[in-house]
Short mmCIF file of C-alpha atoms in Angstrom, two decimals:
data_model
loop_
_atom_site.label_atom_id
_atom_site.label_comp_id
_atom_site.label_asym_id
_atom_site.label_seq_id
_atom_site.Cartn_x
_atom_site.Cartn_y
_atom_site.Cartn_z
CA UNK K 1 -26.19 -21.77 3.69
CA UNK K 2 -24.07 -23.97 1.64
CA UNK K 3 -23.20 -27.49 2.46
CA UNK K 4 -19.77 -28.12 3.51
CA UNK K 5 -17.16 -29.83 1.14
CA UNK K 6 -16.05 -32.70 2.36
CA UNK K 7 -12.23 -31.80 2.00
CA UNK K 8 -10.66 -28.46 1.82
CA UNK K 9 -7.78 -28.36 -0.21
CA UNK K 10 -4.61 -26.92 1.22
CA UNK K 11 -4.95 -23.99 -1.26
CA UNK K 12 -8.44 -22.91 0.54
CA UNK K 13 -6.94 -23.57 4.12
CA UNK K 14 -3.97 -21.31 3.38
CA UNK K 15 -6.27 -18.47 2.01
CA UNK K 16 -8.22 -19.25 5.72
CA UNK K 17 -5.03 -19.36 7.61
CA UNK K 18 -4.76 -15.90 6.10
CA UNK K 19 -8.09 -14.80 6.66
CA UNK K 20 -11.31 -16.65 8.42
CA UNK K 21 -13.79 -14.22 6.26
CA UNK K 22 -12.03 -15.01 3.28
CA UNK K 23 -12.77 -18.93 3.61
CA UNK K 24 -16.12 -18.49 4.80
CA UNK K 25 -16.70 -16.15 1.53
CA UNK K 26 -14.52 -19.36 -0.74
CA UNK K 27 -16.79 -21.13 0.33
CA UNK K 28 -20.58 -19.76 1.01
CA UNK K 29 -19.99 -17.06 -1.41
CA UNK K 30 -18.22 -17.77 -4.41
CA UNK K 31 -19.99 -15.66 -6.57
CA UNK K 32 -18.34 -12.83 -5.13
CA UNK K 33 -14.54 -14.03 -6.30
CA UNK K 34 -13.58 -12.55 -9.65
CA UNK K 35 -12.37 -14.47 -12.25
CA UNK K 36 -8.66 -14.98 -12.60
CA UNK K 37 -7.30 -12.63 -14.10
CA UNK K 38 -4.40 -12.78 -17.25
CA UNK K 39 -1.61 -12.02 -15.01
CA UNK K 40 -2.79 -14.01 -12.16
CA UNK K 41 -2.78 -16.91 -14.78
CA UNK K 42 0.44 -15.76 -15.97
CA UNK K 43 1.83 -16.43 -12.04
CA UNK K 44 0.23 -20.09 -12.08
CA UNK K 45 1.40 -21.39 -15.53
CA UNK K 46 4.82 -20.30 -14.38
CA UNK K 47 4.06 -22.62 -10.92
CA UNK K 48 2.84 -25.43 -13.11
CA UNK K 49 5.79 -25.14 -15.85
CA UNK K 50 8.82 -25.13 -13.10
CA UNK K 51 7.15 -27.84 -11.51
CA UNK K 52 7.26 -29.79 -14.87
CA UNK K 53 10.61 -29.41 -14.91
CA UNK K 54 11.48 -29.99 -11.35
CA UNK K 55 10.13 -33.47 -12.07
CA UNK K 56 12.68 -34.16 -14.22
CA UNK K 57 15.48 -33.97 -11.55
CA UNK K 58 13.82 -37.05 -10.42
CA UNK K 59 12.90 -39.19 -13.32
CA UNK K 60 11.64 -42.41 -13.87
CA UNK K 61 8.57 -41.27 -11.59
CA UNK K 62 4.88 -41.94 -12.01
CA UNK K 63 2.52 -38.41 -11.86
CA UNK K 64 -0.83 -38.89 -10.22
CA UNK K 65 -2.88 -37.62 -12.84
CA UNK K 66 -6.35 -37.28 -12.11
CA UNK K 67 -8.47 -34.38 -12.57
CA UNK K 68 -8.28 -31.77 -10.17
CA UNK K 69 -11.20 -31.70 -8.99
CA UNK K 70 -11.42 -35.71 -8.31
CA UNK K 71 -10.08 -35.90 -4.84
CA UNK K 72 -11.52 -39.55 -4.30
CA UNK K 73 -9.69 -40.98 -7.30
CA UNK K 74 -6.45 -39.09 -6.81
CA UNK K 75 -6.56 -40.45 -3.01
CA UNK K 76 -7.07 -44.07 -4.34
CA UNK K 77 -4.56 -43.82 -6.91
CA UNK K 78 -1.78 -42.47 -4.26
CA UNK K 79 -2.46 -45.36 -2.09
CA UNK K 80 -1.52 -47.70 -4.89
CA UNK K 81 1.65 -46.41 -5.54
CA UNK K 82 2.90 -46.45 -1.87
CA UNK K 83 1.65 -50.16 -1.66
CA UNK K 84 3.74 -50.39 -4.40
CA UNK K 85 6.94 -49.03 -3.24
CA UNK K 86 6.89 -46.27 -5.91
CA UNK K 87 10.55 -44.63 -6.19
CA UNK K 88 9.37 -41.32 -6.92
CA UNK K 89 5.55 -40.21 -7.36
CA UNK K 90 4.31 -36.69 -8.46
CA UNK K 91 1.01 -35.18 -7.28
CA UNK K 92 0.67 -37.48 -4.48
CA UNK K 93 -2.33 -36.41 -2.91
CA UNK K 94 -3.24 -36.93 0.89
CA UNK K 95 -6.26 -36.28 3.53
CA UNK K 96 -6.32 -35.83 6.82
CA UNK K 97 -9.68 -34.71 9.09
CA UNK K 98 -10.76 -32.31 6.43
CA UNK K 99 -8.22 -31.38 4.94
CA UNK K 100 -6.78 -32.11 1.29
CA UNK K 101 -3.23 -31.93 0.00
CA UNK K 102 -1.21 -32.80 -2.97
CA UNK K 103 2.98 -33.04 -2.87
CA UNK K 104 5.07 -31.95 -5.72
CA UNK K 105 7.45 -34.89 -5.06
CA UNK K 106 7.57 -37.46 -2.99
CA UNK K 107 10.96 -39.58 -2.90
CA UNK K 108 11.11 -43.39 -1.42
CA UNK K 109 14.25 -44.96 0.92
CA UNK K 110 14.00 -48.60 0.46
CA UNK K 111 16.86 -48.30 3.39
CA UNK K 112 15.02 -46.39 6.10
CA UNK K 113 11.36 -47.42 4.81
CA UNK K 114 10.63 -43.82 4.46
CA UNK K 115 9.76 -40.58 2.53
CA UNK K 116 11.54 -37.13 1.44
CA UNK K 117 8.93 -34.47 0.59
CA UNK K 118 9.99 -31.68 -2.12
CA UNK K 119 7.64 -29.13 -2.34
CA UNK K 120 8.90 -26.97 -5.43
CA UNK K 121 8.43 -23.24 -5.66
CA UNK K 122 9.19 -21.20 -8.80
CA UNK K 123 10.93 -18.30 -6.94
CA UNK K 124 14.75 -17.67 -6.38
CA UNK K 125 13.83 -18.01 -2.46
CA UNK K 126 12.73 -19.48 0.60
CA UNK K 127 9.71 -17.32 1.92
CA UNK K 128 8.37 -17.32 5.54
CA UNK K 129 4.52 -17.98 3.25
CA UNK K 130 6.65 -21.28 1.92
CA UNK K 131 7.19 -22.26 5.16
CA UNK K 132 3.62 -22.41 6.28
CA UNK K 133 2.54 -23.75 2.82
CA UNK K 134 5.16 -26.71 3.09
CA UNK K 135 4.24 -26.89 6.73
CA UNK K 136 0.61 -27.35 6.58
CA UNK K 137 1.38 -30.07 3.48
CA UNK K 138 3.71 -32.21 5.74
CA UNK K 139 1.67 -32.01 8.78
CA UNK K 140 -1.89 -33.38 6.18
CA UNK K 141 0.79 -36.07 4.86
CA UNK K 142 2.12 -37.08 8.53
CA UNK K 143 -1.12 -37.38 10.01
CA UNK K 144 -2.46 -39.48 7.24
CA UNK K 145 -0.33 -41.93 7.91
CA UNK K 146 3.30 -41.32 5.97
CA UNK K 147 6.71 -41.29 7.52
CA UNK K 148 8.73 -38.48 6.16
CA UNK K 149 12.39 -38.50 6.63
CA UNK K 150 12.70 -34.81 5.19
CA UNK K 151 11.07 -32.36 4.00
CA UNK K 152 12.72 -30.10 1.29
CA UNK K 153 11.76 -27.16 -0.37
CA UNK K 154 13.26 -26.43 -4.20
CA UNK K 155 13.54 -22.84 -5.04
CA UNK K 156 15.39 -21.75 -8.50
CA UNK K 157 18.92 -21.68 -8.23
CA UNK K 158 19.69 -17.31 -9.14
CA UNK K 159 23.64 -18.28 -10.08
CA UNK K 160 22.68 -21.33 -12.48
CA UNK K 161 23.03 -20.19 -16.21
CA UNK K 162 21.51 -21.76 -19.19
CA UNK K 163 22.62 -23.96 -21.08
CA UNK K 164 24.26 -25.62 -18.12
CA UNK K 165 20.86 -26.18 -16.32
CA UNK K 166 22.45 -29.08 -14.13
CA UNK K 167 22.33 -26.52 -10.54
CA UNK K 168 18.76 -25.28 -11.94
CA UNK K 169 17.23 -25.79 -8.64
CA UNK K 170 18.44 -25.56 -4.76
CA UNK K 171 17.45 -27.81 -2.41
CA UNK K 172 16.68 -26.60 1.20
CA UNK K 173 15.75 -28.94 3.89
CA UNK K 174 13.39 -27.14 5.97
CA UNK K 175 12.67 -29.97 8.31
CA UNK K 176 13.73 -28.84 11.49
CA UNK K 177 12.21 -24.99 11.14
CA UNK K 178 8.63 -26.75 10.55
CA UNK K 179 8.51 -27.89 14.27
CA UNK K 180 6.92 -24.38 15.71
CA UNK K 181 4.26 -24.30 12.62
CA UNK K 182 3.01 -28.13 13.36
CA UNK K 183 1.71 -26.61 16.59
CA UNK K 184 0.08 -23.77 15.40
CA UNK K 185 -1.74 -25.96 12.66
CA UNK K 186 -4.74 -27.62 14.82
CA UNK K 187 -6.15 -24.33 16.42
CA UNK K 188 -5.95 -22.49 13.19
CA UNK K 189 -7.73 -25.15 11.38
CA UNK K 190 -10.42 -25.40 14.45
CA UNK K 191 -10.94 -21.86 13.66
CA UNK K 192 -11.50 -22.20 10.22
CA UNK K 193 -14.33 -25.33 10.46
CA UNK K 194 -15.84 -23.30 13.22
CA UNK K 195 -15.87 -20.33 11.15
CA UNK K 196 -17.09 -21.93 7.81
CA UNK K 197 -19.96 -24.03 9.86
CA UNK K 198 -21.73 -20.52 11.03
CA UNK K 199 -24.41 -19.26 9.20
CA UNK K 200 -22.84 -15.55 8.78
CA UNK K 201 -19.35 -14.22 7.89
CA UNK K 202 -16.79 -13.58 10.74
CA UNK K 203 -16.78 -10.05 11.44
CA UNK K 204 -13.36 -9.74 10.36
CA UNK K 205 -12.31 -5.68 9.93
CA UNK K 206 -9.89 -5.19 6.76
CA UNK K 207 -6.02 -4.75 7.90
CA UNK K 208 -2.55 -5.27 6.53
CA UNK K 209 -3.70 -9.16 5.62
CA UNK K 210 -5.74 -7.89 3.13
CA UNK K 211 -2.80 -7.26 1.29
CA UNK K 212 -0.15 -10.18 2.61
CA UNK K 213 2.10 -11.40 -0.44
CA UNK K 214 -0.38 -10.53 -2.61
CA UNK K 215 -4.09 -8.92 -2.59
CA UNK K 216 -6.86 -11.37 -1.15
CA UNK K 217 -9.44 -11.73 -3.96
CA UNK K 218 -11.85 -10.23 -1.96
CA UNK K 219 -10.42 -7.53 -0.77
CA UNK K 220 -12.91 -5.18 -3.32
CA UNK K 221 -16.40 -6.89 -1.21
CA UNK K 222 -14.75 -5.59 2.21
CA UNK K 223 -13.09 -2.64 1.21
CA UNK K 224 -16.70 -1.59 -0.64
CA UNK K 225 -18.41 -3.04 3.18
CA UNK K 226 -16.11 -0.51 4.86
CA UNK K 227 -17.00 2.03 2.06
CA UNK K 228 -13.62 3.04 1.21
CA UNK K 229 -13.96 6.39 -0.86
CA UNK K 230 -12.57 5.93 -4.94
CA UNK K 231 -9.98 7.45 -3.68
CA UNK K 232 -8.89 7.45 -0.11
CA UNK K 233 -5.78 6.91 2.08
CA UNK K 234 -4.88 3.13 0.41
CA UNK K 235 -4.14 5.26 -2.39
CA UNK K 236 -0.98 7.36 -1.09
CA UNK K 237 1.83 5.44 -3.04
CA UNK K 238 4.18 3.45 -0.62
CA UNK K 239 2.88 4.14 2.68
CA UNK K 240 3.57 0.85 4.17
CA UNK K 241 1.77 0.37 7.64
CA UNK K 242 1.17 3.82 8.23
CA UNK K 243 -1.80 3.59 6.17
CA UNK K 244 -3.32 1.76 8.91
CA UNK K 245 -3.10 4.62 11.52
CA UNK K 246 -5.28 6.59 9.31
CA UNK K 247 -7.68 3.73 8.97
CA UNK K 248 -8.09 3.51 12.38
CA UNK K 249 -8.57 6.90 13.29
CA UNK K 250 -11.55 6.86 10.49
CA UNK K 251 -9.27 9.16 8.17
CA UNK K 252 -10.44 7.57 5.33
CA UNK K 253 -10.39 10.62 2.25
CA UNK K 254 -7.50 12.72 1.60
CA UNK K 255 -9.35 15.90 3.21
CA UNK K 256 -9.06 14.43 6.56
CA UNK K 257 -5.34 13.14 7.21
CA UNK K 258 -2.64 15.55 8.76
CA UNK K 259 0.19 14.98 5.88
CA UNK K 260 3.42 16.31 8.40
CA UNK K 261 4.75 13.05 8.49
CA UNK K 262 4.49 12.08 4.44
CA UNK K 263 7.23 12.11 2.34
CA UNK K 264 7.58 15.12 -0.69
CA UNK K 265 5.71 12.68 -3.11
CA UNK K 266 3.43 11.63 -0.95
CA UNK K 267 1.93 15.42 -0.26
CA UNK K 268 2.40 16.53 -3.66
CA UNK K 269 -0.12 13.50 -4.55
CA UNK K 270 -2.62 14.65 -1.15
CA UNK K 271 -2.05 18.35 -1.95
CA UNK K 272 -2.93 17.60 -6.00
CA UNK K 273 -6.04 15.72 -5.21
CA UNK K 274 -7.59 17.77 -1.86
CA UNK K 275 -7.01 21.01 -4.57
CA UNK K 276 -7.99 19.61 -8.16
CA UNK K 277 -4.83 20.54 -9.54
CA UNK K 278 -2.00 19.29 -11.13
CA UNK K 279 1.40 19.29 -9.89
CA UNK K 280 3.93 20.62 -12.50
CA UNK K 281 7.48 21.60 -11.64
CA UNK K 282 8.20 24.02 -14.49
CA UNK K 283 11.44 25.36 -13.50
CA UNK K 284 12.62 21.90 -12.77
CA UNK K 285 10.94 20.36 -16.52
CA UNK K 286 12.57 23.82 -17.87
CA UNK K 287 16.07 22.78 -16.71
CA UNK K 288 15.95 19.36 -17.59
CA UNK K 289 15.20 20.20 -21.61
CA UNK K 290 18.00 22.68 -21.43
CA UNK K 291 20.36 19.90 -20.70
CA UNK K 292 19.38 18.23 -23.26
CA UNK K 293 21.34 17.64 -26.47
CA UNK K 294 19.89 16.95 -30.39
CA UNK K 295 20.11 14.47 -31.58
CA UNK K 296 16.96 13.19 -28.93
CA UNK K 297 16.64 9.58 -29.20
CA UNK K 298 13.25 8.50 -27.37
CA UNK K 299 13.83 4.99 -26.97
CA UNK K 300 10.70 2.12 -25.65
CA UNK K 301 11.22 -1.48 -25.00
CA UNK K 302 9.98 -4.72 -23.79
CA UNK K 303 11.86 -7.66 -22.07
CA UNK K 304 10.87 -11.32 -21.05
CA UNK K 305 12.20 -12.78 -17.95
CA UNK K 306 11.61 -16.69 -18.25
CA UNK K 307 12.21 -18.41 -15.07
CA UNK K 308 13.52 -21.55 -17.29
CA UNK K 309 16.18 -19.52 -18.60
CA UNK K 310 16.44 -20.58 -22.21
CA UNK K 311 19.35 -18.22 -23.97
CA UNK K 312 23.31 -18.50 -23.44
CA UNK K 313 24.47 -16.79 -20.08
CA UNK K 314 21.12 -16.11 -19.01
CA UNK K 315 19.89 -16.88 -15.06
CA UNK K 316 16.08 -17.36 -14.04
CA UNK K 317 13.86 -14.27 -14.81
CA UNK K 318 16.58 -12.62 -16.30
CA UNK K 319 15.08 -9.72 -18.27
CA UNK K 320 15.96 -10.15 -22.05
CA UNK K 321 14.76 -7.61 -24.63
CA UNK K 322 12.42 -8.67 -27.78
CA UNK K 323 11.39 -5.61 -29.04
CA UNK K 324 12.27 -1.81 -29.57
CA UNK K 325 10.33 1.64 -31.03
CA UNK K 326 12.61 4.62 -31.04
CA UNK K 327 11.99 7.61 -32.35
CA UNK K 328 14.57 10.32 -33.49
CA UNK K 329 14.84 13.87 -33.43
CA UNK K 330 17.73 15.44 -35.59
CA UNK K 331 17.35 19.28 -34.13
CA UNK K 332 15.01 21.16 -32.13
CA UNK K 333 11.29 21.48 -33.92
CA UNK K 334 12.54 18.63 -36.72
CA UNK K 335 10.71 15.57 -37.93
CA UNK K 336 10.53 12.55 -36.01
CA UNK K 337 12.08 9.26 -37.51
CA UNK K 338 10.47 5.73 -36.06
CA UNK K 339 12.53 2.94 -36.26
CA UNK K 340 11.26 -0.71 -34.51
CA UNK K 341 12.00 -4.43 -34.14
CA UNK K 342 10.14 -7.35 -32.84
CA UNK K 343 11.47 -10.41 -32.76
CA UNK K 344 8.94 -13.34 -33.72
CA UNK K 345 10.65 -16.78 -32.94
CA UNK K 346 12.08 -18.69 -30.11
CA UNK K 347 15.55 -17.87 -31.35
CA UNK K 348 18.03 -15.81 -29.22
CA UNK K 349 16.19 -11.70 -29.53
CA UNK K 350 19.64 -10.68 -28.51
CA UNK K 351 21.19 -11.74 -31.32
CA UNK K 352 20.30 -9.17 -34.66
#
């Protein structure tokens, strides 16, 4: 068994709050957590770059700056900057009993001695997972010893268009719906030391967590555990909850489950797998080419969705095309003709 950290940061407590076998495998089995991942990457460079930016909504502030991974020195160099009355201090980090967190902003009142807390999110939202992200900060940050006047979260602003970027971000003071999570916080985090300090993993089954906001990263070690089939029930396209009723009726392949109450798709997909064959509407792939007209154009494209928006008229994530391939087909049984553009600078891709 491994020895404990000393500090969990808020990321690890969230991913307990979540699940108590997933912390216990963060920590005592990290081994089994595959690398991150291109588009996971993708999802925290976008975090990282709208926090940049949020910072400078609040300028003339000082950013805590330490490595990541140097809690000690990031704690010490917080402290300084609240003796010194710091206006406005990024990456403030905090501890309380355990646990480790780091605020986005933190905002001084000389007038009421006190502190705002912005805790910045790149989506175009407040989320029920911000709350209890933004909850668990405050409540590290209280405890340690910090009064906060408000807490705030900052979500992109979906009606702000570039260039005017001055209503980039909304401000949402989430103060008052962060009571009910404060009490919830100390038995959850009980239940994560306790579970972490045992020599074996909770015997947690797999359920609809697995798969909360996004998939736990080791939902593949359980999922083998519980020796999912390659294919089984979780692979029924949009079956919400009900996948769940199969699970627990230990209807695990396709074979097994009674498909009355699926959807067309759904048992074309069961019925297609359970046989061997393939699905192909021919009458209905027969009508559709008679209805078509020469010439066929067979168009592809790819878009960008920046959540900076950085082209005229454009909001956050808006989807703007750089690139084409189109083929053409004068009459039936003719030639194709490929035609293509990709556009290879930060100009406007909208503009030809």
């Amino acid at each position: 068994m491994k020895p404990l950290p000393k500090l969990l940061s808020k990321t690890k407590i969230m991913r307990g709050f979540r699940c108590l076998k997933a912390i216990y495998l963060t920590i005592h089995r990290p081994e089994l957590e595959p690398a991150v991942g291109p588009e996971q990457q993708a999802v925290f460079d976008i975090g990282n770059k709208v926090g940049e930016v949020a910072r400078t909504y609040f300028p003339g502030g000082v950013l805590v700056d330490n490595k990541p991974w140097d809690f000690g020195g990031s704690l010490k160099r917080t402290r300084e900057l609240l003796k010194e009355g710091t206006e406005f201090i990024y990456e403030a980090a905090f501890d309380y009993k355990g646990c480790y967190a780091r605020a986005d902003i933190l905002k001084y009142s000389k007038a009421t001695n006190r502190w705002t807390l912005y805790e910045v999110k790149s989506s175009t939202k407040v989320k029920s997972e911000h709350l209890e992200d933004v909850g668990l900060q405050a409540w590290i940050i209280a405890n340690s010893g910090i009064q906060l006047e408000k807490i705030c979260v900052l979500h992109l602003n979906p009606e702000c268009r570039f260039p005017d970027l001055k209503n980039l971000f909304v401000e949402v003071d989430v103060t008052d719906r962060l009571r009910e999570n404060y009490r919830e916080i100390t038995p959850k985090l009980n239940a994560i030391f306790g579970a972490i300090r045992n020599p074996a993993p909770p015997e947690t089954d797999i359920g609809p967590h697995c798969s909360l906001n996004r998939a736990c990263e080791f939902k593949s070690v359980c999922f083998a555990e519980r020796n999912i089939p390659e294919v089984s029930i979780f692979d029924i396209p949009r079956l919400g909850d009900k996948v769940w009723d199969f699970y627990r009726k230990g209807q695990l392949e396709l074979k097994d489950i009674d498909t009355s109450d699926l959807n067309v798709v759904q048992k074309r997909m069961v019925e297609a797998h359970v046989s061997g064959k393939a699905f192909v509407d021919k009458k209905a792939v027969k009508n559709a080419i008679k209805s078509w007209e020469y010439p066929l154009v067979y168009l592809d494209f790819e878009t960008i969705n920046p959540p900076i928006p950085c082209y005229p008229g454009c909001a956050p994530y808006q989807q703007v095309p750089f690139q084409f391939s189109v083929h053409i087909q004068e009459v039936p049984g003719g030639e194709l003709e490929h035609k293509e553009f990709l556009h290879d600078s930060a100009s406007d891709p909208r503009e030809l």
